Amino acid sequence: MRNTCFKTPINSYWVTKYFMSKPPIRIAITGAAGQIGYSLLFRIASGAAFGPDQPVILHLIEIPDEKAMAALNGVCMELDDCAFPLLKGLVPTSNLDEGFKGVNWALLVGAVPRKAGMERKDLLGINGKIFTGQGNAIAKNAASDIRVLVVGNPCNTNSLIAANNAPGVPKNRFFAMTALDENRAKTQLAQKASVDVTAVTNLAIWGNHSATMYPDFFNTKINGRPVPEVISHREWLEKDFIATVQQRGAAIIKARGLSSAASAANAACNTVYKLTHPTPAGDWFSVGVHSDGSYGIEKGLIFSYPIRSNGKDFEIVQGVPLNDFSKAKIAATEAELKEEKSLVGDLLPK
Ligand code: NAX
């Protein structure tokens, strides 16, 4: 294991005494030398994902390619140069067994981007194979409390593939990231209502992390009041708001020439933090989880729901009222996930 070589800062006695009594946990991150990795690793190492008192050892997984491994080495050098008090070790590797050995969390970010002329089915097939191998390696090597958050797209179906190729790992340990969509939606509503973003709560993204996702504004609250009571412009809510959230990824690519990276890394940190800390009373958050059939969704799909956590286990919030508009949107995103599942049927062991 590579050692991080930070020198003792003046206040390290107090940092150690008060914040570092917990043993380090191991976190695997695939695609560690990529765009999202470049933001994510530094946020995790500074405590943004697991908390300011949780030391971490980062297992950084990249493809066995000279350029990717050289870039990863550079990232490790920069992590060393940050002298993060919480960072207790780095394991840069292209070997999946080493990469997932003893890890408590796996953040699966690395995936092949969709290229011009590539059909969705082709992308699902190429990335699907990555996730069968990673699911297997996780089952073989990870710690017994492993939890897996898939960020690499199409993240719901990649998570489904990993979960179904990780024998022995409970399906409810697999997640797909929709927090970026939740954050985007909260900001759109806050700006429209001219309130601080912290005033927006109970925002659930339902379904797939794709253009069919449904940001449920009916049950979202602004300062405790339902959004339609605060924002009376119904056409904006039903059309512009939903379309803006659904198309935000494409808008970022158009503006930046690159896909969202820092905001995606932030959302990954938010997701881990929310799953590992109690949800504030009355609120919920969004993440794709293994469907148990709640709200009539096909069992086994990785579907984004309103979720609450007690810091250890999560639950799908029950009894959220859904009107016909919401039901139709949720049916559309479920249909897309079923279709994706059927396209990768050969990667799902019976
Ligand atoms: P980059 O292309 O910058 O980086 C991907 C990295 O993954 C590369 O360094 C590549 O070498 C590595 N990689 C590829 N296959 C790998 C494998 N089998 N094992 C280990 N590493 C592998 O992409 P980046 O911008 O970082 O995006 C990564 C993924 O996140 C993409 O699939 C992207 O579509 C997805 N996103 C998901 C989001 C979400 O909300 N769920 C939002 C942001 C982002 O679009």
CSV table of C-alpha atoms and ligand atoms in Angstrom, one decimal:
chain,number,residue,atom,x,y,z
A,1,MET,CA,0.0,0.0,0.0
A,2,ARG,CA,1.3,3.4,-0.9
A,3,ASN,CA,1.8,5.6,2.1
A,4,THR,CA,0.6,9.2,2.1
A,5,CYS,CA,3.5,11.2,3.3
A,6,PHE,CA,2.1,14.2,5.2
A,7,LYS,CA,4.1,16.0,7.8
A,8,THR,CA,2.6,16.6,11.2
A,9,PRO,CA,0.7,19.9,11.2
A,10,ILE,CA,0.8,22.0,14.4
A,11,ASN,CA,-2.7,21.1,15.5
A,12,SER,CA,-2.4,17.3,14.6
A,13,TYR,CA,-2.5,16.3,18.3
A,14,TRP,CA,-6.0,17.8,18.7
A,15,VAL,CA,-7.1,16.4,15.3
A,16,THR,CA,-5.9,13.0,16.3
A,17,LYS,CA,-7.3,13.1,19.9
A,18,TYR,CA,-10.8,14.4,19.0
A,19,PHE,CA,-11.5,13.2,15.5
A,20,MET,CA,-9.5,10.1,14.6
A,21,SER,CA,-10.4,7.5,17.1
A,22,LYS,CA,-12.4,5.5,14.4
A,23,PRO,CA,-10.5,2.9,12.4
A,24,PRO,CA,-10.1,3.7,8.7
A,25,ILE,CA,-12.6,2.4,6.2
A,26,ARG,CA,-11.6,1.3,2.7
A,27,ILE,CA,-13.3,2.9,-0.3
A,28,ALA,CA,-12.8,1.7,-3.8
A,29,ILE,CA,-13.3,4.2,-6.6
A,30,THR,CA,-13.3,3.1,-10.3
A,31,GLY,CA,-12.5,5.6,-13.0
A,32,ALA,CA,-10.3,7.3,-10.4
A,33,ALA,CA,-8.2,9.2,-13.0
A,34,GLY,CA,-11.3,10.5,-14.8
A,35,GLN,CA,-13.0,13.9,-14.6
A,36,ILE,CA,-15.4,13.0,-11.8
A,37,GLY,CA,-12.6,11.1,-10.0
A,38,TYR,CA,-10.5,14.3,-10.0
A,39,SER,CA,-13.1,16.1,-7.9
A,40,LEU,CA,-14.4,13.1,-5.9
A,41,LEU,CA,-11.2,11.8,-4.4
A,42,PHE,CA,-10.2,15.1,-2.8
A,43,ARG,CA,-13.7,15.6,-1.4
A,44,ILE,CA,-13.7,12.1,0.1
A,45,ALA,CA,-10.2,12.6,1.5
A,46,SER,CA,-11.3,15.8,3.2
A,47,GLY,CA,-14.3,14.2,4.9
A,48,ALA,CA,-17.2,15.3,2.7
A,49,ALA,CA,-18.6,11.9,2.1
A,50,PHE,CA,-18.1,9.8,5.3
A,51,GLY,CA,-17.8,12.7,7.8
A,52,PRO,CA,-15.0,14.7,9.3
A,53,ASP,CA,-14.2,12.0,11.9
A,54,GLN,CA,-13.9,9.1,9.5
A,55,PRO,CA,-10.3,8.2,8.3
A,56,VAL,CA,-10.2,6.5,4.9
A,57,ILE,CA,-8.0,4.4,2.7
A,58,LEU,CA,-8.7,4.9,-1.0
A,59,HIS,CA,-8.4,2.1,-3.5
A,60,LEU,CA,-8.1,3.8,-6.8
A,61,ILE,CA,-9.0,1.6,-9.8
A,62,GLU,CA,-8.2,2.4,-13.4
A,63,ILE,CA,-8.0,0.4,-16.6
A,64,PRO,CA,-4.7,-1.3,-17.4
A,65,ASP,CA,-3.6,1.4,-19.8
A,66,GLU,CA,-0.3,3.2,-19.6
A,67,LYS,CA,-1.8,6.6,-20.0
A,68,ALA,CA,-4.6,6.0,-17.5
A,69,MET,CA,-2.2,4.6,-14.9
A,70,ALA,CA,0.3,7.5,-15.4
A,71,ALA,CA,-2.6,9.9,-14.8
A,72,LEU,CA,-3.6,8.0,-11.8
A,73,ASN,CA,-0.1,8.2,-10.4
A,74,GLY,CA,-0.3,12.0,-10.9
A,75,VAL,CA,-3.6,12.1,-8.9
A,76,CYS,CA,-2.0,10.1,-6.1
A,77,MET,CA,0.9,12.6,-6.0
A,78,GLU,CA,-1.6,15.4,-5.6
A,79,LEU,CA,-3.5,13.6,-2.9
A,80,ASP,CA,-0.2,13.1,-1.1
A,81,ASP,CA,0.5,16.8,-1.5
A,82,CYS,CA,-2.8,17.8,0.2
A,83,ALA,CA,-1.6,16.2,3.5
A,84,PHE,CA,-5.2,15.3,4.3
A,85,PRO,CA,-5.3,14.2,8.0
A,86,LEU,CA,-8.1,11.7,7.2
A,87,LEU,CA,-6.3,10.0,4.4
A,88,LYS,CA,-4.5,6.9,5.7
A,89,GLY,CA,-3.4,5.2,2.5
A,90,LEU,CA,-3.8,4.9,-1.3
A,91,VAL,CA,-4.0,1.7,-3.3
A,92,PRO,CA,-3.7,2.6,-7.0
A,93,THR,CA,-4.3,-0.4,-9.2
A,94,SER,CA,-5.8,-1.9,-12.3
A,95,ASN,CA,-6.3,-5.2,-10.7
A,96,LEU,CA,-9.9,-5.7,-9.6
A,97,ASP,CA,-9.0,-8.3,-6.8
A,98,GLU,CA,-6.6,-5.9,-5.3
A,99,GLY,CA,-8.9,-2.9,-5.9
A,100,PHE,CA,-11.9,-4.4,-4.1
A,101,LYS,CA,-9.9,-6.3,-1.4
A,102,GLY,CA,-11.5,-5.6,2.0
A,103,VAL,CA,-13.4,-2.5,0.8
A,104,ASN,CA,-16.4,-1.2,2.8
A,105,TRP,CA,-17.7,1.0,0.0
A,106,ALA,CA,-17.3,0.8,-3.8
A,107,LEU,CA,-18.0,3.9,-5.9
A,108,LEU,CA,-18.3,2.7,-9.5
A,109,VAL,CA,-17.6,5.7,-11.6
A,110,GLY,CA,-15.6,4.4,-14.5
A,111,ALA,CA,-17.5,3.6,-17.6
A,112,VAL,CA,-17.1,4.0,-21.4
A,113,PRO,CA,-18.9,7.2,-22.6
A,114,ARG,CA,-21.4,7.0,-25.4
A,115,LYS,CA,-19.8,7.8,-28.8
A,116,ALA,CA,-21.3,9.2,-32.0
A,117,GLY,CA,-23.2,6.5,-33.8
A,118,MET,CA,-23.4,4.2,-30.8
A,119,GLU,CA,-26.9,2.8,-30.1
A,120,ARG,CA,-28.1,2.7,-26.4
A,121,LYS,CA,-28.0,-1.1,-26.7
A,122,ASP,CA,-24.3,-1.0,-27.7
A,123,LEU,CA,-23.5,1.2,-24.7
A,124,LEU,CA,-25.4,-1.0,-22.4
A,125,GLY,CA,-23.6,-4.1,-23.7
A,126,ILE,CA,-20.1,-2.5,-23.5
A,127,ASN,CA,-20.6,-1.0,-20.0
A,128,GLY,CA,-22.6,-4.0,-18.9
A,129,LYS,CA,-19.6,-6.2,-19.3
A,130,ILE,CA,-17.5,-3.9,-17.0
A,131,PHE,CA,-20.2,-4.3,-14.3
A,132,THR,CA,-20.4,-8.1,-14.5
A,133,GLY,CA,-16.6,-8.2,-13.8
A,134,GLN,CA,-16.8,-5.7,-11.0
A,135,GLY,CA,-19.8,-7.3,-9.4
A,136,ASN,CA,-17.9,-10.6,-9.3
A,137,ALA,CA,-14.8,-9.1,-7.9
A,138,ILE,CA,-16.8,-7.2,-5.2
A,139,ALA,CA,-18.4,-10.5,-4.2
A,140,LYS,CA,-15.1,-12.2,-4.0
A,141,ASN,CA,-13.0,-9.6,-2.2
A,142,ALA,CA,-15.0,-6.9,-0.5
A,143,ALA,CA,-15.7,-6.6,3.3
A,144,SER,CA,-19.0,-8.1,4.6
A,145,ASP,CA,-20.6,-4.7,5.0
A,146,ILE,CA,-19.9,-3.6,1.4
A,147,ARG,CA,-22.1,-1.0,-0.1
A,148,VAL,CA,-21.9,-0.1,-3.8
A,149,LEU,CA,-22.9,3.2,-5.4
A,150,VAL,CA,-22.9,3.2,-9.2
A,151,VAL,CA,-22.3,6.6,-10.9
A,152,GLY,CA,-21.1,5.4,-14.4
A,153,ASN,CA,-23.9,5.5,-16.9
A,154,PRO,CA,-26.4,4.1,-17.5
A,155,CYS,CA,-26.1,3.9,-13.7
A,156,ASN,CA,-29.4,2.2,-12.8
A,157,THR,CA,-28.9,-0.7,-15.2
A,158,ASN,CA,-25.2,-0.9,-14.5
A,159,SER,CA,-26.0,-1.2,-10.8
A,160,LEU,CA,-28.6,-3.9,-11.6
A,161,ILE,CA,-25.9,-5.8,-13.5
A,162,ALA,CA,-23.4,-5.5,-10.7
A,163,ALA,CA,-25.9,-6.6,-8.1
A,164,ASN,CA,-26.9,-9.7,-10.2
A,165,ASN,CA,-23.3,-10.7,-10.7
A,166,ALA,CA,-22.3,-10.4,-7.0
A,167,PRO,CA,-23.4,-13.7,-5.5
A,168,GLY,CA,-23.8,-13.5,-1.7
A,169,VAL,CA,-24.0,-9.7,-1.5
A,170,PRO,CA,-27.5,-8.6,-0.5
A,171,LYS,CA,-29.2,-6.7,-3.4
A,172,ASN,CA,-30.1,-3.8,-1.1
A,173,ARG,CA,-26.4,-2.9,-0.9
A,174,PHE,CA,-26.5,-1.7,-4.5
A,175,PHE,CA,-27.4,1.9,-5.3
A,176,ALA,CA,-27.5,4.2,-8.4
A,177,MET,CA,-26.9,7.9,-8.2
A,178,THR,CA,-29.8,10.3,-8.7
A,179,ALA,CA,-28.6,13.0,-6.2
A,180,LEU,CA,-27.3,15.2,-8.9
A,181,ASP,CA,-30.8,15.3,-10.4
A,182,GLU,CA,-32.2,16.0,-6.9
A,183,ASN,CA,-29.7,18.9,-6.4
A,184,ARG,CA,-30.4,20.3,-9.8
A,185,ALA,CA,-34.2,20.2,-9.2
A,186,LYS,CA,-33.9,21.9,-5.7
A,187,THR,CA,-31.9,24.8,-7.1
A,188,GLN,CA,-34.4,25.3,-10.0
A,189,LEU,CA,-37.3,25.5,-7.5
A,190,ALA,CA,-35.4,27.7,-5.1
A,191,GLN,CA,-34.5,30.2,-7.8
A,192,LYS,CA,-38.0,30.3,-9.1
A,193,ALA,CA,-39.4,30.9,-5.6
A,194,SER,CA,-36.6,33.3,-4.7
A,195,VAL,CA,-35.7,31.3,-1.6
A,196,ASP,CA,-32.5,29.8,-0.2
A,197,VAL,CA,-31.9,26.3,-1.6
A,198,THR,CA,-32.0,25.0,2.0
A,199,ALA,CA,-35.7,25.9,2.1
A,200,VAL,CA,-36.5,23.1,-0.4
A,201,THR,CA,-37.0,19.6,1.2
A,202,ASN,CA,-38.7,16.3,0.3
A,203,LEU,CA,-37.6,16.3,-3.3
A,204,ALA,CA,-37.7,12.8,-4.7
A,205,ILE,CA,-36.4,11.8,-8.1
A,206,TRP,CA,-38.4,8.8,-9.3
A,207,GLY,CA,-37.0,6.1,-11.6
A,208,ASN,CA,-34.1,6.2,-14.0
A,209,HIS,CA,-31.1,8.6,-14.1
A,210,SER,CA,-32.0,9.6,-17.7
A,211,ALA,CA,-34.2,11.9,-19.6
A,212,THR,CA,-37.3,10.1,-18.3
A,213,MET,CA,-36.6,10.7,-14.6
A,214,TYR,CA,-39.4,12.3,-12.7
A,215,PRO,CA,-38.6,15.1,-10.2
A,216,ASP,CA,-41.8,15.0,-8.1
A,217,PHE,CA,-42.6,18.7,-7.3
A,218,PHE,CA,-46.1,17.9,-5.9
A,219,ASN,CA,-44.6,16.4,-2.8
A,220,THR,CA,-41.6,18.7,-2.6
A,221,LYS,CA,-41.9,21.4,0.1
A,222,ILE,CA,-40.6,25.0,0.2
A,223,ASN,CA,-40.4,26.2,3.8
A,224,GLY,CA,-42.7,23.3,4.7
A,225,ARG,CA,-45.4,24.2,2.1
A,226,PRO,CA,-46.1,22.1,-1.0
A,227,VAL,CA,-44.4,23.5,-4.0
A,228,PRO,CA,-47.6,24.1,-6.1
A,229,GLU,CA,-48.9,26.3,-3.2
A,230,VAL,CA,-45.7,28.4,-3.4
A,231,ILE,CA,-45.1,28.4,-7.1
A,232,SER,CA,-48.5,28.9,-8.7
A,233,HIS,CA,-47.2,28.8,-12.3
A,234,ARG,CA,-48.3,25.3,-13.0
A,235,GLU,CA,-47.3,25.2,-16.6
A,236,TRP,CA,-43.7,26.1,-15.6
A,237,LEU,CA,-43.7,23.3,-13.1
A,238,GLU,CA,-45.2,20.6,-15.4
A,239,LYS,CA,-43.2,21.5,-18.5
A,240,ASP,CA,-40.1,23.8,-18.1
A,241,PHE,CA,-39.0,22.7,-14.6
A,242,ILE,CA,-39.2,19.0,-15.5
A,243,ALA,CA,-37.5,19.5,-18.9
A,244,THR,CA,-34.8,21.6,-17.4
A,245,VAL,CA,-33.9,19.0,-14.8
A,246,GLN,CA,-34.1,16.2,-17.3
A,247,GLN,CA,-31.9,18.0,-19.9
A,248,ARG,CA,-29.5,19.6,-17.5
A,249,GLY,CA,-26.7,17.2,-18.2
A,250,ALA,CA,-26.9,17.9,-21.9
A,251,ALA,CA,-27.0,21.7,-21.2
A,252,ILE,CA,-23.7,21.4,-19.2
A,253,ILE,CA,-22.0,19.5,-22.0
A,254,LYS,CA,-23.1,22.2,-24.5
A,255,ALA,CA,-21.8,25.0,-22.2
A,256,ARG,CA,-18.6,23.4,-21.0
A,257,GLY,CA,-17.8,21.0,-23.8
A,258,LEU,CA,-17.4,18.4,-21.1
A,259,SER,CA,-20.0,16.5,-18.9
A,260,SER,CA,-20.7,17.5,-15.3
A,261,ALA,CA,-17.9,16.5,-13.1
A,262,ALA,CA,-17.5,18.6,-9.9
A,263,SER,CA,-21.3,18.6,-9.4
A,264,ALA,CA,-21.4,14.8,-10.0
A,265,ALA,CA,-18.7,14.3,-7.5
A,266,ASN,CA,-20.5,16.5,-5.0
A,267,ALA,CA,-23.7,14.5,-5.6
A,268,ALA,CA,-21.8,11.2,-4.9
A,269,CYS,CA,-20.5,12.7,-1.6
A,270,ASN,CA,-24.0,13.8,-0.7
A,271,THR,CA,-25.4,10.3,-1.5
A,272,VAL,CA,-22.8,8.5,0.7
A,273,TYR,CA,-23.2,11.0,3.5
A,274,LYS,CA,-27.0,10.7,3.5
A,275,LEU,CA,-26.9,6.9,3.4
A,276,THR,CA,-24.5,6.8,6.4
A,277,HIS,CA,-26.1,9.5,8.5
A,278,PRO,CA,-29.7,9.8,9.9
A,279,THR,CA,-32.1,11.7,7.6
A,280,PRO,CA,-33.5,14.8,9.2
A,281,ALA,CA,-37.0,14.3,10.6
A,282,GLY,CA,-39.7,14.5,8.0
A,283,ASP,CA,-37.4,14.8,5.1
A,284,TRP,CA,-36.2,12.3,2.4
A,285,PHE,CA,-33.6,12.1,-0.4
A,286,SER,CA,-33.2,10.4,-3.7
A,287,VAL,CA,-31.2,7.3,-4.7
A,288,GLY,CA,-31.7,4.4,-6.9
A,289,VAL,CA,-32.3,1.2,-4.8
A,290,HIS,CA,-33.3,-2.4,-5.4
A,291,SER,CA,-37.1,-2.2,-5.9
A,292,ASP,CA,-39.1,-4.4,-3.4
A,293,GLY,CA,-42.2,-3.7,-5.4
A,294,SER,CA,-43.1,-0.5,-3.5
A,295,TYR,CA,-45.5,1.7,-5.5
A,296,GLY,CA,-46.1,-1.2,-7.9
A,297,ILE,CA,-42.7,-0.9,-9.5
A,298,GLU,CA,-41.3,-4.2,-10.9
A,299,LYS,CA,-39.4,-6.0,-8.2
A,300,GLY,CA,-35.6,-6.1,-8.7
A,301,LEU,CA,-35.2,-3.0,-10.8
A,302,ILE,CA,-32.8,-0.4,-9.5
A,303,PHE,CA,-35.3,2.4,-9.1
A,304,SER,CA,-34.9,5.9,-7.6
A,305,TYR,CA,-37.4,6.4,-4.8
A,306,PRO,CA,-37.8,8.8,-1.8
A,307,ILE,CA,-35.5,7.3,0.8
A,308,ARG,CA,-34.8,7.7,4.5
A,309,SER,CA,-31.8,6.4,6.4
A,310,ASN,CA,-31.1,5.8,10.1
A,311,GLY,CA,-27.4,6.0,9.4
A,312,LYS,CA,-27.0,2.3,8.8
A,313,ASP,CA,-30.1,1.0,7.0
A,314,PHE,CA,-32.3,2.7,4.6
A,315,GLU,CA,-36.0,2.4,3.8
A,316,ILE,CA,-38.2,3.4,0.9
A,317,VAL,CA,-40.6,6.0,2.2
A,318,GLN,CA,-44.2,4.6,2.0
A,319,GLY,CA,-47.4,6.4,1.5
A,320,VAL,CA,-46.2,9.3,-0.6
A,321,PRO,CA,-49.4,10.5,-2.5
A,322,LEU,CA,-49.2,10.2,-6.3
A,323,ASN,CA,-51.7,11.8,-8.6
A,324,ASP,CA,-52.4,10.8,-12.2
A,325,PHE,CA,-49.7,13.2,-13.5
A,326,SER,CA,-47.1,11.6,-11.3
A,327,LYS,CA,-48.3,8.1,-11.9
A,328,ALA,CA,-47.9,8.6,-15.7
A,329,LYS,CA,-44.4,10.0,-15.3
A,330,ILE,CA,-43.4,7.2,-13.0
A,331,ALA,CA,-44.8,4.6,-15.4
A,332,ALA,CA,-42.8,6.1,-18.3
A,333,THR,CA,-39.5,5.9,-16.4
A,334,GLU,CA,-40.2,2.4,-15.2
A,335,ALA,CA,-41.0,1.3,-18.8
A,336,GLU,CA,-37.5,2.6,-19.8
A,337,LEU,CA,-35.8,0.7,-17.0
A,338,LYS,CA,-37.7,-2.5,-18.0
A,339,GLU,CA,-36.5,-2.0,-21.6
A,340,GLU,CA,-32.9,-1.5,-20.5
A,341,LYS,CA,-33.2,-4.7,-18.4
A,342,SER,CA,-34.4,-6.6,-21.4
A,343,LEU,CA,-31.5,-5.3,-23.5
A,344,VAL,CA,-29.0,-6.7,-21.0
A,345,GLY,CA,-30.8,-10.0,-20.2
A,346,ASP,CA,-27.8,-12.1,-21.2
A,347,LEU,CA,-25.7,-10.3,-18.5
A,348,LEU,CA,-28.2,-11.2,-15.7
A,349,PRO,CA,-27.6,-14.8,-14.4
A,350,LYS,CA,-30.9,-16.6,-14.0
B,1,NAX,P1,-14.2,10.3,-17.8
B,1,NAX,O1,-14.2,9.7,-19.2
B,1,NAX,O2,-13.5,11.6,-17.5
B,1,NAX,O3,-13.5,9.2,-16.8
B,1,NAX,C1,-13.8,7.9,-16.8
B,1,NAX,C2,-12.6,7.1,-16.3
B,1,NAX,O4,-13.0,5.8,-16.1
B,1,NAX,C3,-11.4,7.1,-17.2
B,1,NAX,O5,-10.3,7.5,-16.5
B,1,NAX,C4,-11.4,5.7,-17.7
B,1,NAX,O6,-10.0,5.3,-17.9
B,1,NAX,C5,-12.0,5.0,-16.5
B,1,NAX,N1,-12.6,3.6,-16.8
B,1,NAX,C6,-13.2,3.2,-17.9
B,1,NAX,N2,-13.6,1.9,-17.8
B,1,NAX,C7,-13.1,1.5,-16.6
B,1,NAX,C8,-13.1,0.3,-15.9
B,1,NAX,N3,-13.6,-0.8,-16.4
B,1,NAX,N4,-12.5,0.2,-14.7
B,1,NAX,C9,-11.9,1.3,-14.1
B,1,NAX,N5,-11.9,2.5,-14.7
B,1,NAX,C10,-12.5,2.6,-15.9
B,1,NAX,O7,-15.7,10.3,-17.3
B,1,NAX,P2,-16.3,11.1,-16.1
B,1,NAX,O8,-16.7,12.4,-16.6
B,1,NAX,O9,-15.5,10.9,-14.9
B,1,NAX,O10,-17.7,10.2,-16.0
B,1,NAX,C11,-17.7,8.9,-15.5
B,1,NAX,C12,-19.1,8.3,-15.6
B,1,NAX,O11,-20.1,9.0,-14.8
B,1,NAX,C13,-19.7,8.3,-17.0
B,1,NAX,O12,-20.3,7.1,-17.3
B,1,NAX,C14,-20.8,9.4,-17.0
B,1,NAX,O13,-21.8,9.2,-17.9
B,1,NAX,C15,-21.3,9.2,-15.6
B,1,NAX,N6,-22.0,10.3,-15.0
B,1,NAX,C16,-23.0,10.0,-14.1
B,1,NAX,C17,-23.8,10.9,-13.5
B,1,NAX,C18,-24.9,10.6,-12.6
B,1,NAX,O14,-25.6,11.5,-12.1
B,1,NAX,N7,-25.2,9.3,-12.3
B,1,NAX,C19,-23.6,12.4,-13.8
B,1,NAX,C20,-22.2,12.7,-14.3
B,1,NAX,C21,-21.7,11.7,-15.3
B,1,NAX,O15,-22.3,12.0,-16.6
